[in-house]
Each structure stands twice: as structure tokens, then as C-alpha cells.
Amino acid sequence: MFLMVTAVKRLPVNAIKSLFTNPFHSQKLTRKASVELREADPVDVMCSPGSEGHGEDASVEHFYCRGAVTEVLKYGSTDLHSAIKGPNPPKALILIIPGNPGVVGFYKTYMWTLYQTFLRRYPVWAVSHAGHCMPPDTFDMIEDASVAEKEDVFGLDGQIEHKLAFLRKHVPQETLLLLIGHSIGCYIILEMMKRDPELKVLKAVMLFPTIERMACSPQGKVLTPVLCRLRYAVYLPIFLLSLLPERLKAGMARLALRNLYSLDTYIVPATVSLINVDCAANAMYMGSQEMRLVVERDNSTIRQHLNKLIFYYGATDHWCPVQYYHDISRDFPGGDIRLCERGIRHAFVLDAGEEVANMTAEWICGDLRTL
């Protein structure tokens, strides 16, 4: 058996920068969707500039994608269709596909660090999972309940199609993509590459990838019964908590996260946003499908795109244990498959977003340098 461990080589961030200095299921909603806001109309988008830290370049957009409310956090260009017609069009888009829950606010520090490291030359976006974000007052969770249920937009397959639909509408076809997945986001990326061979994927980074045997993992064994059979019992407590004042909910979030050595304060609002029955129900429904559907690793797709893939496994990850790392290393001895040596947790966004972003930048700087 041949096990390949790719060492993580540290490069100073300044050295990297120098390379770039040259020129529904869970619920049926009854509120009626706003007829003015249609997926087909690009001007019907709600935009709000980032108001807290991490630079004036941040923006948050909400719109309907495949009939479900979607949140996108953006650093850099906010409209790539217009940007490619400008004097200095971005040559690539760095796109984050989140884990579950798919709340983009969790990735703010990670994204900001990437954006700054590459001297703001490449837009960095993160797209939420359908129905995992709190809709603004002018939005409903879905446009048409019957369509959303028929297409199972909140399910795992629906979330994959949701990301492909997002790319088709909001990203020019010729744009090079640097995809970064976290947890179930890695499974979604592999499926995207499988379903749409025309995607121009420059590189795909898989952070703590849950791409196989999820229900068999230590964490999966605990949560599978909850997600698949008992999740409805959780809705009432979440509803009652949602009635609390925002300040009190924020205090509860900080209390729950108090044991973190270096808590990223930007995750508190993201955590509070989950104290919502619709968002929590959609996340748990998606999770129940993950336990049932993410079973066998897609070796065929991995083999086909192996030169574009970077895998980063946690040494103490209860969602994808070290044995999974050993197994994939054995099956793909030529792959770029790394094992964390820093004790970073699966949910790295809680306290290690900047550290993981710096590592990611080191891995992909060579690919971006060639553009």
C-alpha cells in the first residue's frame, strides 16, 4: 500500500503577493412571492454594501435562483458580465461553495483574506445554499411552492442544480473558475464538474471533504437518526428562540461559542441567522439527504479531474476521519491529497478562517500566476 502525504509548505504571504504585482420539503410556505422579483430579470437584485470591517469592497446580494432565495457575498467585481467588457476584466473567479448550513457569512474572514492576498485582482464570491439564508423583508423564501417542491430545490440534488443555475446566469461562460468547497460543498463541486463538462475549472480545492460514507463517520452515526427521523422535534425550540430580541440571540451565540480560543466575531451574525425555522429546517432536510446519498466516493470523476483537485483532510475530523484520507491516498497516489498538521477543526470558519485562507493561497498561487 502506497500512502502519499503532501506536506504543506509555508510561504510568506508577502511572497505570494509579489507574484501578482506585475501588470421544502421541511415546510410549505404560504406567503405569496413578490411578483416584481423574478429570476429572469437581472435588475431585480437587492444589493447592500458590507457595513462591518473587511473592506468597502464587500457586497451582499439576494435574488431568486431556481425559485429559492439565495444570498451571495462578493468581494471585488459584483457584475462579471459587465466587468468582462471593461478595460481590465478579471481573468478568474474564486467561488466558495459552503458546507451545511450554507450561510455565506461564515466565510467572510476566509474570503477577505484570499481577496487581499491576491491584491484584489480576482473577485471572490460565495453562494449560499438555496433557502439557507434569511430573506430580506421584500423577499419570500420561495417564489412558487409547487415548483420548489417538484424540483426538490432544498434537497441535495436540488442544491447541486442550484449552483449550476447560478453559474449559468451570473458568471460568463468563458470565465475561469477556481472553486473552493467546504465539507458537503466538495461533494457538490464534484457533481458540478461531472454534470457540466463545459465548466472552465482551473482548480478545485476540497477543504475537509465529506464526499463518501457520511452516515458511517463518527459524527454521522450520531446525527443520522436526528436528521432523518427526529428533526421535526427541533423546529419548535428554534421557533421559540427566533422570537427573542436580536441582541439576546447574539449573546446566546457568543455564549455557545465561548470555548473557542480565537473566536472570529464575524461568525456571530451568521450563527444568529440560523435561529430561524425555515433556514434551520432547510439545512436539516439537506443534511438528512446527505446521510442517505453520500455513500460511495465518485472515483470516476476524481480520476477524470485529478490534476485539478486539491484535497485537505483534517487529522481530527469526525465527519471524514483519517481513514478516509488514507483510503483516497491509496487509490490516487498521484493526487494532491494533504493531511492537516495544525489541529484545525472541520468547521474551520469558526476560528481559523484566515489561517486556512493563507494556506489556500499558497496552493493556488501558481495556477493564478499563469493567467
Coordinates of N, CA, C and O in Angstrom, one line a residue, residues 128-271:
S128 N -24.7 31.0 -1.3 CA -25.4 30.3 -0.2 C -26.1 29.1 -0.8 O -26.3 29.0 -2.0
H129 N -26.5 28.1 0.0 CA -27.4 27.1 -0.4 C -28.8 27.7 -0.5 O -29.1 28.6 0.3
A130 N -29.6 27.1 -1.4 CA -31.0 27.6 -1.5 C -31.7 27.4 -0.2 O -31.7 26.4 0.4
G131 N -32.3 28.6 0.2 CA -33.1 28.5 1.4 C -32.4 28.5 2.7 O -33.0 28.3 3.8
H132 N -31.1 28.7 2.7 CA -30.3 28.7 4.0 C -30.1 30.1 4.5 O -29.4 30.2 5.5
C133 N -30.6 31.1 3.8 CA -30.3 32.5 4.3 C -31.6 33.1 4.7 O -32.7 32.8 4.2
M134 N -31.5 34.1 5.6 CA -32.7 34.8 6.0 C -33.1 35.8 4.8 O -32.3 36.6 4.4
P135 N -34.3 35.6 4.3 CA -34.7 36.5 3.2 C -34.9 37.9 3.7 O -35.4 38.1 4.8
P136 N -34.5 38.9 2.9 CA -34.9 40.3 3.3 C -36.4 40.5 3.3 O -37.2 39.6 2.9
D137 N -36.8 41.6 3.9 CA -38.2 41.9 4.1 C -39.0 41.8 2.8 O -40.2 41.5 2.7
T138 N -38.4 42.2 1.7 CA -39.1 42.2 0.4 C -39.1 40.9 -0.3 O -39.7 40.8 -1.4
F139 N -38.5 39.9 0.3 CA -38.5 38.5 -0.3 C -39.2 37.5 0.5 O -39.3 37.7 1.7
D140 N -39.7 36.5 -0.2 CA -40.2 35.3 0.4 C -39.1 34.2 0.3 O -38.1 34.4 -0.5
M141 N -39.2 33.1 1.0 CA -38.2 32.1 0.9 C -38.2 31.5 -0.5 O -37.2 31.1 -1.0
I142 N -39.4 31.3 -1.1 CA -39.5 30.8 -2.4 C -40.5 31.6 -3.2 O -41.4 32.2 -2.7
E143 N -40.4 31.5 -4.6 CA -41.3 32.1 -5.5 C -42.6 31.3 -5.6 O -43.7 31.9 -5.6
D144 N -42.5 30.0 -5.8 CA -43.6 29.2 -6.1 C -43.4 27.9 -5.4 O -42.5 27.1 -5.7
A145 N -44.2 27.6 -4.4 CA -44.1 26.5 -3.5 C -44.2 25.2 -4.3 O -43.5 24.2 -4.0
S146 N -45.1 25.1 -5.3 CA -45.3 23.9 -6.0 C -44.1 23.5 -6.9 O -43.7 22.4 -7.0
V147 N -43.5 24.6 -7.5 CA -42.3 24.3 -8.3 C -41.1 23.9 -7.4 O -40.4 23.0 -7.7
A148 N -41.0 24.6 -6.3 CA -39.8 24.3 -5.4 C -40.0 22.8 -4.9 O -39.0 22.1 -4.8
E149 N -41.2 22.4 -4.6 CA -41.4 21.0 -4.1 C -41.1 20.0 -5.2 O -40.5 19.0 -5.0
K150 N -41.6 20.3 -6.4 CA -41.4 19.4 -7.5 C -39.9 19.2 -7.9 O -39.5 18.1 -8.1
E151 N -39.2 20.3 -7.8 CA -37.8 20.2 -8.2 C -36.9 19.9 -7.0 O -35.7 19.8 -7.1
D152 N -37.5 19.8 -5.8 CA -36.8 19.5 -4.6 C -35.6 20.4 -4.4 O -34.5 19.9 -4.2
V153 N -35.8 21.7 -4.5 CA -34.7 22.6 -4.6 C -33.9 22.7 -3.3 O -32.7 23.0 -3.3
F154 N -34.5 22.3 -2.1 CA -33.8 22.3 -0.9 C -33.0 21.0 -0.6 O -32.3 20.9 0.4
G155 N -33.3 20.0 -1.4 CA -32.6 18.7 -1.3 C -31.2 18.8 -1.9 O -30.8 19.7 -2.5
L156 N -30.4 17.7 -1.7 CA -29.0 17.7 -2.1 C -28.9 17.8 -3.6 O -28.1 18.6 -4.1
D157 N -29.7 17.1 -4.4 CA -29.6 17.2 -5.8 C -30.1 18.6 -6.3 O -29.5 19.2 -7.2
G158 N -31.1 19.1 -5.6 CA -31.6 20.4 -5.9 C -30.5 21.5 -5.7 O -30.4 22.5 -6.4
Q159 N -29.7 21.3 -4.6 CA -28.7 22.3 -4.3 C -27.6 22.2 -5.4 O -27.0 23.3 -5.7
I160 N -27.3 21.1 -5.9 CA -26.3 21.0 -7.0 C -26.8 21.7 -8.2 O -26.0 22.5 -8.8
E161 N -28.0 21.5 -8.6 CA -28.6 22.2 -9.8 C -28.7 23.6 -9.5 O -28.6 24.5 -10.5
H162 N -28.9 24.0 -8.3 CA -29.0 25.4 -7.9 C -27.7 26.1 -8.2 O -27.6 27.2 -8.7
K163 N -26.5 25.5 -7.9 CA -25.2 26.1 -8.1 C -24.9 26.2 -9.6 O -24.4 27.2 -10.1
L164 N -25.3 25.2 -10.4 CA -25.1 25.2 -11.8 C -26.0 26.3 -12.4 O -25.5 27.0 -13.3
A165 N -27.2 26.5 -12.0 CA -28.1 27.5 -12.5 C -27.5 28.9 -12.1 O -27.6 29.9 -12.9
F166 N -26.9 29.0 -10.9 CA -26.3 30.3 -10.5 C -25.2 30.7 -11.5 O -25.0 31.8 -12.0
L167 N -24.3 29.7 -11.8 CA -23.2 29.9 -12.7 C -23.7 30.3 -14.1 O -23.2 31.3 -14.7
R168 N -24.7 29.6 -14.6 CA -25.2 29.9 -15.9 C -25.7 31.3 -16.1 O -25.6 32.0 -17.1
K169 N -26.3 31.8 -15.0 CA -26.9 33.2 -15.1 C -26.0 34.3 -14.7 O -26.0 35.4 -15.3
H170 N -25.1 34.1 -13.7 CA -24.4 35.2 -13.2 C -22.9 35.2 -13.5 O -22.2 36.2 -13.2
V171 N -22.4 34.1 -14.2 CA -21.0 34.1 -14.5 C -20.8 33.8 -16.0 O -21.4 32.8 -16.5
P172 N -20.1 34.7 -16.7 CA -19.9 34.4 -18.1 C -19.3 33.1 -18.4 O -18.4 32.6 -17.6
Q173 N -19.7 32.4 -19.5 CA -19.2 31.1 -19.7 C -17.7 31.0 -19.9 O -17.1 29.9 -19.6
E174 N -17.1 32.0 -20.4 CA -15.7 32.0 -20.6 C -14.8 32.2 -19.4 O -13.6 32.1 -19.4
T175 N -15.5 32.6 -18.2 CA -14.7 32.9 -17.0 C -14.1 31.6 -16.4 O -14.7 30.6 -16.3
L176 N -12.8 31.7 -16.1 CA -12.1 30.6 -15.5 C -12.5 30.6 -14.0 O -12.7 31.6 -13.3
L177 N -12.8 29.4 -13.5 CA -13.3 29.2 -12.2 C -12.3 28.5 -11.3 O -11.6 27.5 -11.6
L178 N -12.1 29.1 -10.1 CA -11.3 28.5 -9.1 C -12.3 28.1 -8.0 O -12.7 29.0 -7.2
L179 N -12.7 26.9 -7.9 CA -13.8 26.5 -7.0 C -13.2 26.0 -5.7 O -12.2 25.3 -5.6
I180 N -13.8 26.5 -4.6 CA -13.3 26.1 -3.2 C -14.6 25.5 -2.5 O -15.5 26.3 -2.3
G181 N -14.5 24.3 -2.1 CA -15.6 23.6 -1.4 C -15.2 23.3 0.0 O -14.1 23.1 0.3
H182 N -16.2 23.4 0.9 CA -16.0 23.1 2.3 C -17.0 22.0 2.6 O -18.2 22.2 2.4
S183 N -16.6 20.9 3.2 CA -17.5 19.8 3.6 C -18.3 19.3 2.5 O -17.8 18.9 1.5
I184 N -19.7 19.4 2.6 CA -20.5 18.9 1.6 C -20.4 19.7 0.3 O -20.7 19.3 -0.8
G185 N -19.8 20.9 0.4 CA -19.5 21.8 -0.8 C -18.6 21.1 -1.7 O -18.6 21.3 -2.9
C186 N -17.7 20.2 -1.2 CA -16.8 19.4 -2.0 C -17.5 18.4 -2.9 O -17.3 18.2 -4.1
Y187 N -18.5 17.7 -2.3 CA -19.4 16.8 -3.0 C -20.1 17.5 -4.1 O -20.2 17.0 -5.2
I188 N -20.6 18.7 -3.8 CA -21.4 19.5 -4.8 C -20.5 19.9 -5.9 O -20.9 19.8 -7.1
I189 N -19.2 20.3 -5.7 CA -18.3 20.6 -6.7 C -18.0 19.5 -7.6 O -18.0 19.6 -8.9
L190 N -17.8 18.3 -7.1 CA -17.5 17.1 -7.9 C -18.7 16.8 -8.8 O -18.5 16.5 -10.0
E191 N -19.9 17.0 -8.3 CA -21.1 16.7 -9.1 C -21.3 17.8 -10.2 O -21.7 17.5 -11.3
M192 N -20.9 19.0 -9.8 CA -21.0 20.1 -10.8 C -20.0 19.8 -12.0 O -20.4 20.0 -13.2
M193 N -18.8 19.4 -11.7 CA -17.8 19.1 -12.7 C -18.3 17.9 -13.6 O -18.0 17.8 -14.8
K194 N -19.0 17.0 -12.9 CA -19.5 15.8 -13.6 C -20.6 16.1 -14.5 O -20.7 15.6 -15.7
R195 N -21.5 16.9 -14.1 CA -22.8 17.2 -14.8 C -22.5 18.3 -15.9 O -23.3 18.3 -16.9
D196 N -21.6 19.1 -15.7 CA -21.3 20.2 -16.8 C -19.9 20.2 -17.2 O -19.0 20.9 -16.6
P197 N -19.5 19.3 -18.1 CA -18.1 19.3 -18.5 C -17.6 20.5 -19.2 O -16.4 20.7 -19.3
E198 N -18.5 21.5 -19.5 CA -18.1 22.7 -20.1 C -17.6 23.7 -19.1 O -17.0 24.8 -19.5
L199 N -17.7 23.5 -17.8 CA -17.2 24.4 -16.8 C -15.7 24.6 -17.0 O -15.0 23.6 -17.1
K200 N -15.3 25.8 -17.0 CA -13.8 26.1 -17.1 C -13.2 26.1 -15.8 O -12.9 27.2 -15.2
V201 N -13.0 25.0 -15.2 CA -12.4 24.9 -13.8 C -10.9 24.9 -13.9 O -10.3 23.9 -14.4
L202 N -10.3 25.9 -13.3 CA -8.9 26.0 -13.3 C -8.3 25.1 -12.2 O -7.4 24.3 -12.3
K203 N -9.0 25.1 -11.0 CA -8.6 24.3 -9.8 C -9.8 24.2 -8.9 O -10.7 25.1 -8.9
A204 N -9.9 23.1 -8.2 CA -10.9 22.9 -7.2 C -10.3 22.4 -5.9 O -9.6 21.4 -5.9
V205 N -10.5 23.2 -4.9 CA -9.9 23.0 -3.6 C -11.0 22.4 -2.7 O -12.0 23.0 -2.5
M206 N -10.7 21.2 -2.1 CA -11.6 20.5 -1.3 C -11.2 20.5 0.2 O -10.3 19.8 0.6
L207 N -11.8 21.4 1.0 CA -11.5 21.5 2.4 C -12.4 20.6 3.2 O -13.6 20.8 3.2
F208 N -11.7 19.7 4.0 CA -12.4 18.8 4.9 C -13.6 18.2 4.1 O -14.7 18.3 4.5
P209 N -13.3 17.4 3.1 CA -14.3 16.9 2.1 C -15.1 15.8 2.6 O -14.6 14.7 3.0
T210 N -16.4 16.0 2.7 CA -17.4 14.9 3.0 C -17.9 14.4 1.7 O -19.0 14.9 1.2
I211 N -17.2 13.5 1.1 CA -17.5 13.0 -0.3 C -17.8 11.5 -0.3 O -18.0 11.0 -1.3
E212 N -17.9 10.9 0.9 CA -18.1 9.5 1.0 C -18.5 9.1 2.4 O -18.2 9.8 3.4
R213 N -19.3 8.0 2.5 CA -19.6 7.4 3.8 C -19.9 8.3 4.9 O -19.5 8.1 6.1
M214 N -20.8 9.3 4.7 CA -21.1 10.3 5.7 C -21.8 9.6 6.9 O -21.5 9.9 8.1
A215 N -22.8 8.8 6.7 CA -23.5 8.2 7.8 C -22.7 7.3 8.6 O -23.0 7.0 9.7
C216 N -21.6 6.8 8.0 CA -20.7 5.8 8.7 C -19.6 6.5 9.5 O -18.9 5.9 10.3
S217 N -19.5 7.8 9.3 CA -18.5 8.6 10.1 C -18.9 8.7 11.5 O -20.1 8.6 11.9
P218 N -18.0 9.0 12.5 CA -18.4 9.1 13.9 C -19.5 10.2 14.1 O -20.4 9.9 14.8
Q219 N -19.4 11.3 13.4 CA -20.4 12.3 13.5 C -21.7 11.9 12.9 O -22.8 12.2 13.3
G220 N -21.6 11.2 11.7 CA -22.7 10.8 11.0 C -23.5 9.8 11.8 O -24.8 9.8 11.8
K221 N -22.9 8.9 12.5 CA -23.6 7.9 13.4 C -24.4 8.6 14.4 O -25.5 8.1 14.8
V222 N -24.0 9.7 14.9 CA -24.7 10.4 16.0 C -25.9 11.2 15.4 O -27.0 11.2 15.9
L223 N -25.6 11.9 14.2 CA -26.6 12.8 13.7 C -27.6 12.2 12.7 O -28.6 12.8 12.5
T224 N -27.3 11.0 12.1 CA -28.2 10.5 11.2 C -29.6 10.2 11.7 O -30.6 10.6 11.1
P225 N -29.7 9.6 12.9 CA -31.1 9.5 13.5 C -31.8 10.8 13.7 O -33.0 10.9 13.5
V226 N -31.0 11.8 14.1 CA -31.6 13.1 14.4 C -32.1 13.8 13.1 O -33.3 14.2 13.0
L227 N -31.2 13.8 12.1 CA -31.6 14.4 10.8 C -32.6 13.7 10.0 O -33.5 14.3 9.4
C228 N -32.6 12.3 10.1 CA -33.5 11.5 9.3 C -34.9 11.3 10.0 O -35.9 11.0 9.3
R229 N -34.9 11.2 11.3 CA -36.2 10.9 12.0 C -36.7 11.8 13.0 O -37.9 11.9 13.3
L230 N -35.8 12.6 13.6 CA -36.2 13.4 14.7 C -36.1 14.9 14.5 O -36.3 15.7 15.4
R231 N -35.8 15.3 13.3 CA -35.5 16.8 13.1 C -36.8 17.6 13.3 O -36.6 18.8 13.7
Y232 N -37.9 17.1 13.1 CA -39.2 17.9 13.3 C -39.3 18.3 14.7 O -39.9 19.3 15.0
A233 N -38.8 17.5 15.7 CA -38.9 17.9 17.1 C -38.0 19.1 17.4 O -38.2 19.7 18.5
V234 N -37.1 19.5 16.6 CA -36.2 20.6 16.8 C -36.9 21.9 16.4 O -36.5 23.0 16.8
Y235 N -37.9 21.8 15.5 CA -38.5 23.1 15.0 C -39.1 24.0 16.0 O -38.9 25.2 16.0
L236 N -39.8 23.4 17.0 CA -40.5 24.2 18.0 C -39.5 25.0 18.8 O -39.7 26.2 19.0
P237 N -38.5 24.4 19.4 CA -37.5 25.2 20.1 C -36.8 26.3 19.3 O -36.6 27.4 19.8
I238 N -36.5 26.0 18.0 CA -35.9 27.0 17.2 C -36.9 28.2 17.0 O -36.6 29.4 17.0
F239 N -38.2 27.8 16.8 CA -39.2 28.9 16.6 C -39.3 29.8 17.8 O -39.3 31.0 17.7
L240 N -39.3 29.2 19.0 CA -39.4 29.9 20.2 C -38.1 30.8 20.4 O -38.3 32.0 20.8
L241 N -37.0 30.3 20.1 CA -35.8 31.1 20.2 C -35.8 32.3 19.2 O -35.2 33.4 19.4
S242 N -36.4 32.1 18.0 CA -36.5 33.1 17.0 C -37.3 34.3 17.4 O -37.1 35.4 16.9
L243 N -38.1 34.2 18.4 CA -38.9 35.3 18.9 C -38.1 36.2 19.8 O -38.6 37.3 20.2
L244 N -37.0 35.8 20.3 CA -36.2 36.6 21.2 C -35.6 37.8 20.5 O -35.4 37.8 19.2
P245 N -35.3 38.9 21.2 CA -34.7 40.1 20.6 C -33.3 39.7 20.0 O -32.6 38.8 20.4
E246 N -32.9 40.4 18.9 CA -31.7 40.1 18.2 C -30.5 40.2 19.1 O -29.5 39.4 19.0
R247 N -30.5 41.2 20.0 CA -29.3 41.3 20.9 C -29.2 40.1 21.8 O -28.1 39.6 22.1
L248 N -30.3 39.6 22.3 CA -30.3 38.4 23.2 C -29.8 37.2 22.4 O -29.0 36.3 22.9
K249 N -30.3 37.1 21.1 CA -29.8 35.9 20.3 C -28.3 36.0 20.0 O -27.6 35.0 20.0
A250 N -27.8 37.2 19.8 CA -26.4 37.4 19.6 C -25.6 37.0 20.8 O -24.5 36.3 20.8
G251 N -26.1 37.3 22.0 CA -25.5 37.0 23.2 C -25.5 35.5 23.4 O -24.5 34.9 23.9
M252 N -26.6 34.8 23.1 CA -26.6 33.3 23.2 C -25.6 32.7 22.2 O -25.0 31.7 22.6
A253 N -25.5 33.3 21.0 CA -24.5 32.7 20.1 C -23.1 32.8 20.6 O -22.3 31.9 20.5
R254 N -22.8 34.0 21.2 CA -21.4 34.1 21.8 C -21.2 33.2 22.9 O -20.1 32.6 23.1
L255 N -22.2 33.0 23.7 CA -22.2 32.0 24.8 C -21.9 30.6 24.4 O -21.1 29.9 24.9
A256 N -22.6 30.2 23.3 CA -22.4 28.9 22.7 C -21.0 28.7 22.2 O -20.5 27.5 22.2
L257 N -20.4 29.8 21.7 CA -19.1 29.7 21.1 C -18.0 30.1 22.0 O -16.8 30.3 21.5
R258 N -18.3 30.2 23.3 CA -17.3 30.8 24.2 C -16.0 30.0 24.4 O -15.0 30.6 24.7
N259 N -16.1 28.7 24.1 CA -14.9 27.9 24.3 C -13.9 27.9 23.2 O -12.8 27.3 23.4
L260 N -14.2 28.6 22.1 CA -13.2 28.8 21.1 C -12.1 29.7 21.5 O -12.3 30.7 22.1
Y261 N -10.9 29.3 21.2 CA -9.7 30.0 21.7 C -9.7 31.4 21.0 O -9.4 32.4 21.6
S262 N -9.9 31.4 19.7 CA -9.9 32.7 19.0 C -11.1 32.8 18.1 O -11.0 32.6 16.9
L263 N -12.2 33.2 18.7 CA -13.5 33.3 18.0 C -13.4 34.4 17.0 O -13.0 35.5 17.2
D264 N -13.8 34.0 15.7 CA -14.0 35.0 14.7 C -15.3 35.7 14.9 O -16.4 35.1 14.7
T265 N -15.3 37.0 15.3 CA -16.5 37.7 15.6 C -17.5 37.8 14.5 O -18.7 38.0 14.7
Y266 N -17.0 37.7 13.2 CA -17.9 37.8 12.1 C -18.8 36.6 11.9 O -19.8 36.7 11.1
I267 N -18.6 35.5 12.7 CA -19.5 34.4 12.5 C -20.7 34.5 13.4 O -21.7 33.8 13.3
V268 N -20.7 35.5 14.4 CA -21.8 35.6 15.3 C -23.1 36.0 14.5 O -24.1 35.3 14.7
P269 N -23.1 37.0 13.6 CA -24.3 37.3 12.9 C -24.8 36.1 12.0 O -26.0 35.8 11.9
A270 N -23.8 35.4 11.5 CA -24.2 34.2 10.6 C -24.8 33.1 11.5 O -25.8 32.5 11.1
T271 N -24.3 33.0 12.7 CA -24.9 32.0 13.7 C -26.3 32.4 14.0 O -27.3 31.6 14.1

